[in-house]
PDB file of C-alpha atoms in Angstrom:
ATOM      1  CA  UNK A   1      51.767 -52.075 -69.422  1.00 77.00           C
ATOM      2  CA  UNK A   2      53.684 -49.531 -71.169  1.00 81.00           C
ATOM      3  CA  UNK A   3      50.632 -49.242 -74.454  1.00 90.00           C
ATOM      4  CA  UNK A   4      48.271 -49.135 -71.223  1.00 91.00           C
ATOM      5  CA  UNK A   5      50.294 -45.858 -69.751  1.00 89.00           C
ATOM      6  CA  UNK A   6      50.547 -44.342 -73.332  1.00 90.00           C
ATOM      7  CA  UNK A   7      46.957 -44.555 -73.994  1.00 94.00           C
ATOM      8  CA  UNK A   8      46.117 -43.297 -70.889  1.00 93.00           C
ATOM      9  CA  UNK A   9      48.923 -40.611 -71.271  1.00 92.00           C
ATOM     10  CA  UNK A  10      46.904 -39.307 -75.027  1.00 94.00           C
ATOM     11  CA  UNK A  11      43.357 -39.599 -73.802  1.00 96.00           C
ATOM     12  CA  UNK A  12      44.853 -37.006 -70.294  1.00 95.00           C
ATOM     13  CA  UNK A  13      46.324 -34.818 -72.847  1.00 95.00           C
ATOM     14  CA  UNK A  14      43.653 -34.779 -74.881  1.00 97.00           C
ATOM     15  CA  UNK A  15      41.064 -34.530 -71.807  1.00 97.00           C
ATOM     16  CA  UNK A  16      43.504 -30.881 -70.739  1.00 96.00           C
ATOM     17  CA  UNK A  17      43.632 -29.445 -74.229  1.00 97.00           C
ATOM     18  CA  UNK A  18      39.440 -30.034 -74.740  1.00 98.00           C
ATOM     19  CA  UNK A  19      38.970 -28.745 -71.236  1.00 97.00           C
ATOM     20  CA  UNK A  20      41.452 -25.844 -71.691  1.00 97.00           C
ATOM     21  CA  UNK A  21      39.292 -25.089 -75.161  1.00 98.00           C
ATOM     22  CA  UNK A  22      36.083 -25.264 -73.831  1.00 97.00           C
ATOM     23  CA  UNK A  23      37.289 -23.069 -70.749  1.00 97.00           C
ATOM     24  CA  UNK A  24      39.077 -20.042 -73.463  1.00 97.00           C
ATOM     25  CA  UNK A  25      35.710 -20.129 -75.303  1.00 97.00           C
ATOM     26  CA  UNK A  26      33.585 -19.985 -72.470  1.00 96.00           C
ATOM     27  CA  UNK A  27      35.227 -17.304 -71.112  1.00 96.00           C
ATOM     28  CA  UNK A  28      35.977 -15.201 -74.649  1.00 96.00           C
ATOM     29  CA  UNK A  29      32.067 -15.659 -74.349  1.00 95.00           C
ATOM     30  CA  UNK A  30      31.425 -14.095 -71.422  1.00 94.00           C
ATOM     31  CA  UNK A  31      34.216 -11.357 -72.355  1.00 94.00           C
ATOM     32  CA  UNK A  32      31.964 -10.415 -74.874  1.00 94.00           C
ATOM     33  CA  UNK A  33      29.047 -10.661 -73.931  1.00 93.00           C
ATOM     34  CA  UNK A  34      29.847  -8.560 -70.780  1.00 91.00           C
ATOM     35  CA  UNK A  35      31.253  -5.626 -73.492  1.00 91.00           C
ATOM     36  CA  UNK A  36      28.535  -5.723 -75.825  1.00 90.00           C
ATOM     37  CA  UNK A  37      25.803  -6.211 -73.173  1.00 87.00           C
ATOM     38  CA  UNK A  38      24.862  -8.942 -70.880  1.00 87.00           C
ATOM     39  CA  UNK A  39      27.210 -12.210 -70.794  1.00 87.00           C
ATOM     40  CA  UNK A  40      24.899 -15.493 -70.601  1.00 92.00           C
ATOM     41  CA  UNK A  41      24.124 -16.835 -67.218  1.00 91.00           C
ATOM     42  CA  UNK A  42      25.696 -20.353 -68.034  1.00 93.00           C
ATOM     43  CA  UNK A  43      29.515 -19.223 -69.314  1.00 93.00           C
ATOM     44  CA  UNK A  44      30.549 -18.745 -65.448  1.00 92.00           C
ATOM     45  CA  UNK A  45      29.285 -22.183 -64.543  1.00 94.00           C
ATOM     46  CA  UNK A  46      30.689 -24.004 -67.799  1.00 96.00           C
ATOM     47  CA  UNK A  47      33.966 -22.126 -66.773  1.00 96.00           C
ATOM     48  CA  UNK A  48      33.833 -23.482 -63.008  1.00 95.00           C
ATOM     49  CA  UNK A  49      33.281 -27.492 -64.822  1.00 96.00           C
ATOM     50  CA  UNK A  50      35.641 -26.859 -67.688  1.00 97.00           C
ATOM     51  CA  UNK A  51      38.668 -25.743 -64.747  1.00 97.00           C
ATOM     52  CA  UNK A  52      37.339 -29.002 -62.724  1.00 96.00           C
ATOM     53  CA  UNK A  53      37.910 -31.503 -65.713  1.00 97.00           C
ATOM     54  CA  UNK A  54      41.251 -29.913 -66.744  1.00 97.00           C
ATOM     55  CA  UNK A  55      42.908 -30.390 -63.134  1.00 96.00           C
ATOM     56  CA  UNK A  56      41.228 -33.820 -63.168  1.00 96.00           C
ATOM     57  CA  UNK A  57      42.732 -34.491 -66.466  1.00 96.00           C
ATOM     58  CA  UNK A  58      46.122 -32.782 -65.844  1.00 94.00           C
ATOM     59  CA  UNK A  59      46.789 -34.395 -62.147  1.00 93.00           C
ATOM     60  CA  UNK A  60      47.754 -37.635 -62.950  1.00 91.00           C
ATOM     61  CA  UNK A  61      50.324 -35.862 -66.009  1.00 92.00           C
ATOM     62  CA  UNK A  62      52.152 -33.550 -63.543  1.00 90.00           C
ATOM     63  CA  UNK A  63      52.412 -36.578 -61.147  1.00 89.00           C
ATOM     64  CA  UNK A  64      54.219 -38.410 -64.195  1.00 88.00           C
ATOM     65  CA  UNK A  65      56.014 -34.825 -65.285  1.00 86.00           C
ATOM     66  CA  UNK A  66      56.821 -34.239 -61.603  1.00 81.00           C
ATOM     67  CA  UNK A  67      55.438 -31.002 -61.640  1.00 81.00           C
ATOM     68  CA  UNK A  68      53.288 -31.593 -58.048  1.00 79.00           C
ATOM     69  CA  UNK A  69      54.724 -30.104 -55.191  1.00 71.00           C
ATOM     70  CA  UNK A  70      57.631 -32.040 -54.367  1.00 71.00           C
ATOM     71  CA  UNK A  71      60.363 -32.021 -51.537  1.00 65.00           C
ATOM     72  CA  UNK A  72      63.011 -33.263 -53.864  1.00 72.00           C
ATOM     73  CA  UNK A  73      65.179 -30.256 -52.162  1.00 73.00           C
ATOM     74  CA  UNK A  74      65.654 -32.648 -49.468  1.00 77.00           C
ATOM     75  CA  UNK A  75      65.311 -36.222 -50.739  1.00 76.00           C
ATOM     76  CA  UNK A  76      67.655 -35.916 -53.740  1.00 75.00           C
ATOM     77  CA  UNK A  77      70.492 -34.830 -51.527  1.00 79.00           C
ATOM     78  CA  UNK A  78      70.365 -37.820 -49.354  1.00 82.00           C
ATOM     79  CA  UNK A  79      73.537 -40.343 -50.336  1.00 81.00           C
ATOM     80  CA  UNK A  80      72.979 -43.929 -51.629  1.00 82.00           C
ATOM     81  CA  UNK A  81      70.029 -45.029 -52.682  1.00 86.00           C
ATOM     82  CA  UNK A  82      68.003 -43.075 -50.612  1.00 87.00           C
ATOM     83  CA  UNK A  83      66.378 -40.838 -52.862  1.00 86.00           C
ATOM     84  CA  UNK A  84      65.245 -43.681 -54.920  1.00 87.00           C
ATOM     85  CA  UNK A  85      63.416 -45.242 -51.884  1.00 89.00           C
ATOM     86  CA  UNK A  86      62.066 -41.988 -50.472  1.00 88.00           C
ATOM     87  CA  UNK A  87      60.235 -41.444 -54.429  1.00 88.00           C
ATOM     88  CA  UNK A  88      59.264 -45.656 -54.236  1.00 91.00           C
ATOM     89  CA  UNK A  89      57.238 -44.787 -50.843  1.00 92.00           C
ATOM     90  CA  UNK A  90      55.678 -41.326 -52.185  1.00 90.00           C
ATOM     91  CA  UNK A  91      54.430 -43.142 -55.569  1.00 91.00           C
ATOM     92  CA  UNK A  92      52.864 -46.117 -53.311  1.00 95.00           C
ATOM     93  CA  UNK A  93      51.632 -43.879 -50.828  1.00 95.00           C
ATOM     94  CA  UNK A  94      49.864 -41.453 -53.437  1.00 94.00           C
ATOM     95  CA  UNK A  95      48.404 -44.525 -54.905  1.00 96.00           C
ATOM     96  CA  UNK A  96      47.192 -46.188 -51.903  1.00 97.00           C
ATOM     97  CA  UNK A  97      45.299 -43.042 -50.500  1.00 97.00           C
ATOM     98  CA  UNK A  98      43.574 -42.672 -54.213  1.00 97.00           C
ATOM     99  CA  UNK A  99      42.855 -46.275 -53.995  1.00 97.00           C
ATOM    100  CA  UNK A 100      41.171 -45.677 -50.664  1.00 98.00           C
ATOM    101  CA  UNK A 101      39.077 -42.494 -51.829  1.00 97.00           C
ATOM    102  CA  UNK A 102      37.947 -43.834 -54.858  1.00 97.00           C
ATOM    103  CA  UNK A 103      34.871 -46.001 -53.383  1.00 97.00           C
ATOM    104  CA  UNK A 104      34.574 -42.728 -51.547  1.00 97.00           C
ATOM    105  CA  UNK A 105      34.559 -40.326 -54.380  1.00 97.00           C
ATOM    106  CA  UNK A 106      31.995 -42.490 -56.395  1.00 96.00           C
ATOM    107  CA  UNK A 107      29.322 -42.099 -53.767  1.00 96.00           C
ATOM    108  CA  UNK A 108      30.030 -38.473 -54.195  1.00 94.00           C
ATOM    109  CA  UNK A 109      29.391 -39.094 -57.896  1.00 96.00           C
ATOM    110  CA  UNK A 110      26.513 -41.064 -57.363  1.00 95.00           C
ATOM    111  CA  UNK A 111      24.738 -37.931 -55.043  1.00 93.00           C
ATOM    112  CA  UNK A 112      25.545 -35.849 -58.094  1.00 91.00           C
ATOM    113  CA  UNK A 113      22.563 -37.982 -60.070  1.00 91.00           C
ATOM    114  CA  UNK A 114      19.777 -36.564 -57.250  1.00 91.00           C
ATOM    115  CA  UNK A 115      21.038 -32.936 -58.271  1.00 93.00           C
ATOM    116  CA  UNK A 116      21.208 -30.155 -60.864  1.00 93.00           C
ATOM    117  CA  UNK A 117      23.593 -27.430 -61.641  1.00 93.00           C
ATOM    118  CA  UNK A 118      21.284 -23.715 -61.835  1.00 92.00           C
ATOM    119  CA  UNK A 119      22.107 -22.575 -64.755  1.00 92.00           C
ATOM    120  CA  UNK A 120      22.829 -25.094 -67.281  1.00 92.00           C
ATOM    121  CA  UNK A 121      20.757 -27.476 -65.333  1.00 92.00           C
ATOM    122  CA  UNK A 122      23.338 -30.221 -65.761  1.00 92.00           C
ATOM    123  CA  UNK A 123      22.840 -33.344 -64.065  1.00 94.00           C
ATOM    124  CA  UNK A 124      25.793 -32.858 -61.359  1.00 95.00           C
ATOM    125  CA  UNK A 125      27.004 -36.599 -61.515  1.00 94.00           C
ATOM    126  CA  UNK A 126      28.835 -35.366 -64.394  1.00 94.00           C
ATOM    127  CA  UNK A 127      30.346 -32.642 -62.989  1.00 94.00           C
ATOM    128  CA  UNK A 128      31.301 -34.786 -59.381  1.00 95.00           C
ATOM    129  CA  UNK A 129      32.978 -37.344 -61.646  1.00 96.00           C
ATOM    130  CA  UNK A 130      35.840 -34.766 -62.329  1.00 96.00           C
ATOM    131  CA  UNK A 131      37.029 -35.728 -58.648  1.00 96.00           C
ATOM    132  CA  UNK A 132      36.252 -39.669 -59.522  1.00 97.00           C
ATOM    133  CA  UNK A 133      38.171 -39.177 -62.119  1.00 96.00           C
ATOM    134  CA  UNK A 134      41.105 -36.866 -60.989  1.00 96.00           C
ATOM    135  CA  UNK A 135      41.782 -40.005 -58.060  1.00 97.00           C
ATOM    136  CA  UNK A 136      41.918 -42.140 -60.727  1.00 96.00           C
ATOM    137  CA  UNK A 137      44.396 -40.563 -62.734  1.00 95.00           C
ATOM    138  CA  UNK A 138      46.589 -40.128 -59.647  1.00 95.00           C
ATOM    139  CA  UNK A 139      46.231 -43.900 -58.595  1.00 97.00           C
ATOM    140  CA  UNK A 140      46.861 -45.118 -62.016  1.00 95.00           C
ATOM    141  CA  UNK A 141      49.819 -43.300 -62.978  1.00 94.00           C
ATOM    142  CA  UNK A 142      51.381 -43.902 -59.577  1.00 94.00           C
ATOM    143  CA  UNK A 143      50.574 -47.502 -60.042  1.00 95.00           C
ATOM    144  CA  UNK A 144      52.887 -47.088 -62.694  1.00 93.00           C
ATOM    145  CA  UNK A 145      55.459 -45.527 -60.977  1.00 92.00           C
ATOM    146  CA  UNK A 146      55.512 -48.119 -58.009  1.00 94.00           C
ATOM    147  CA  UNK A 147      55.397 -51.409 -60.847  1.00 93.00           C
ATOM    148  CA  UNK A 148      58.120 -49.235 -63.247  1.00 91.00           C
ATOM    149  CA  UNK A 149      60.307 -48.859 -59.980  1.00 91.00           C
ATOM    150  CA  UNK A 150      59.801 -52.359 -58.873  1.00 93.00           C
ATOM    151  CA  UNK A 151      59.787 -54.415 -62.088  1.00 91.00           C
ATOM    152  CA  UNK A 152      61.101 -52.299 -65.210  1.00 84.00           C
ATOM    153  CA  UNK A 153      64.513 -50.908 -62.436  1.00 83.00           C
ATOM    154  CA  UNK A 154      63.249 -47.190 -63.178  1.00 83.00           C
ATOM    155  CA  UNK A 155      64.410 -44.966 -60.772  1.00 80.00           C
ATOM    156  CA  UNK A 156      61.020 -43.721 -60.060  1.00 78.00           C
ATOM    157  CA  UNK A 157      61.985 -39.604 -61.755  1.00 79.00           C
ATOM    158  CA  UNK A 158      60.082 -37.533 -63.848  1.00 76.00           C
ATOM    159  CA  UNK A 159      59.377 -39.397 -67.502  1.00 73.00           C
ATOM    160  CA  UNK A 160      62.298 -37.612 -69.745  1.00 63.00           C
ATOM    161  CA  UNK A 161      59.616 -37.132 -72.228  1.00 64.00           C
ATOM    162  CA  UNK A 162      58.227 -34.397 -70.567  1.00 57.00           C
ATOM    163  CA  UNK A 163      60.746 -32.239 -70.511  1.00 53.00           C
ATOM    164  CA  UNK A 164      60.222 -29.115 -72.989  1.00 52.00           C
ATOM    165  CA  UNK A 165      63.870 -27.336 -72.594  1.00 47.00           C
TER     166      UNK A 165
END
């Protein structure tokens, strides 16, 4: 489980820093083409799916960085092991609500085949699986929480790796 949750932890990374890349030249495009004349019709659209893929990408690494929005404030000053329990129901929770959008999300995807973007006139399946995907990121690395908490006696925090201090 824990090659499974690396791999998946390098392709998300990856997936953000390709995103984020595609998004800085996009818009250094449009920058300049704005100064020296017109900017290309297609940069603001490419800019709109480059920002979808890197929250996609990124969602599932802030749940495992616990950077979401959290109400730790409260939960981590309850006594005993409280806090623990509180961060086993949020992790199961998260991953059954992605586990019940998913089927959801795909048909959303699927729609995306009958359409076009304007611009770039890119088939818009492609750009509707960011949301597929961004669920799936979610369930799977709160999957990992919940079996980590229940099997491997983590205490269901932030991975220590992600801290940059």
């Amino acid at each position: 489980m824990a090659r499974i949750e690396s791999i998946l932890y390098t392709v998300c990374r990856i997936g953000v820093g390709v995103s984020f890349f595609v998004l800085i030249v996009t818009v250094l495009t449009q920058v300049l083409g704005r100064t020296f004349g017109s900017s290309p019709i297609w940069t603001e659209e490419l800019t709109r799916f480059s920002m979808l893929y890197m929250v996609a990408f990124g969602a599932g690494l802030s749940l495992r960085s616990g950077d979401l929005v959290n109400v730790d404030v409260v939960c981590e000053n309850l006594g005993g092991r409280w806090p623990r329990r509180l961060r086993l129901v949020a992790a199961a929770v998260t991953a059954v609500l992605c586990a019940y959008l998913l089927p959801h999300a795909w048909k959303y995807v699927s729609i995306g085949a009958m359409q076009t973007s304007p611009a770039m006139t890119l088939r818009m399946d492609f750009v509707h699986f960011a949301v597929f995907g961004l669920l799936l990121t979610l369930f799977v690395f709160s999957a990992f929480r919940v079996a980590g908490m229940l099997f491997a006696g983590r205490d269901g925090k932030a991975d220590p790796r992600e801290d940059l201090d």
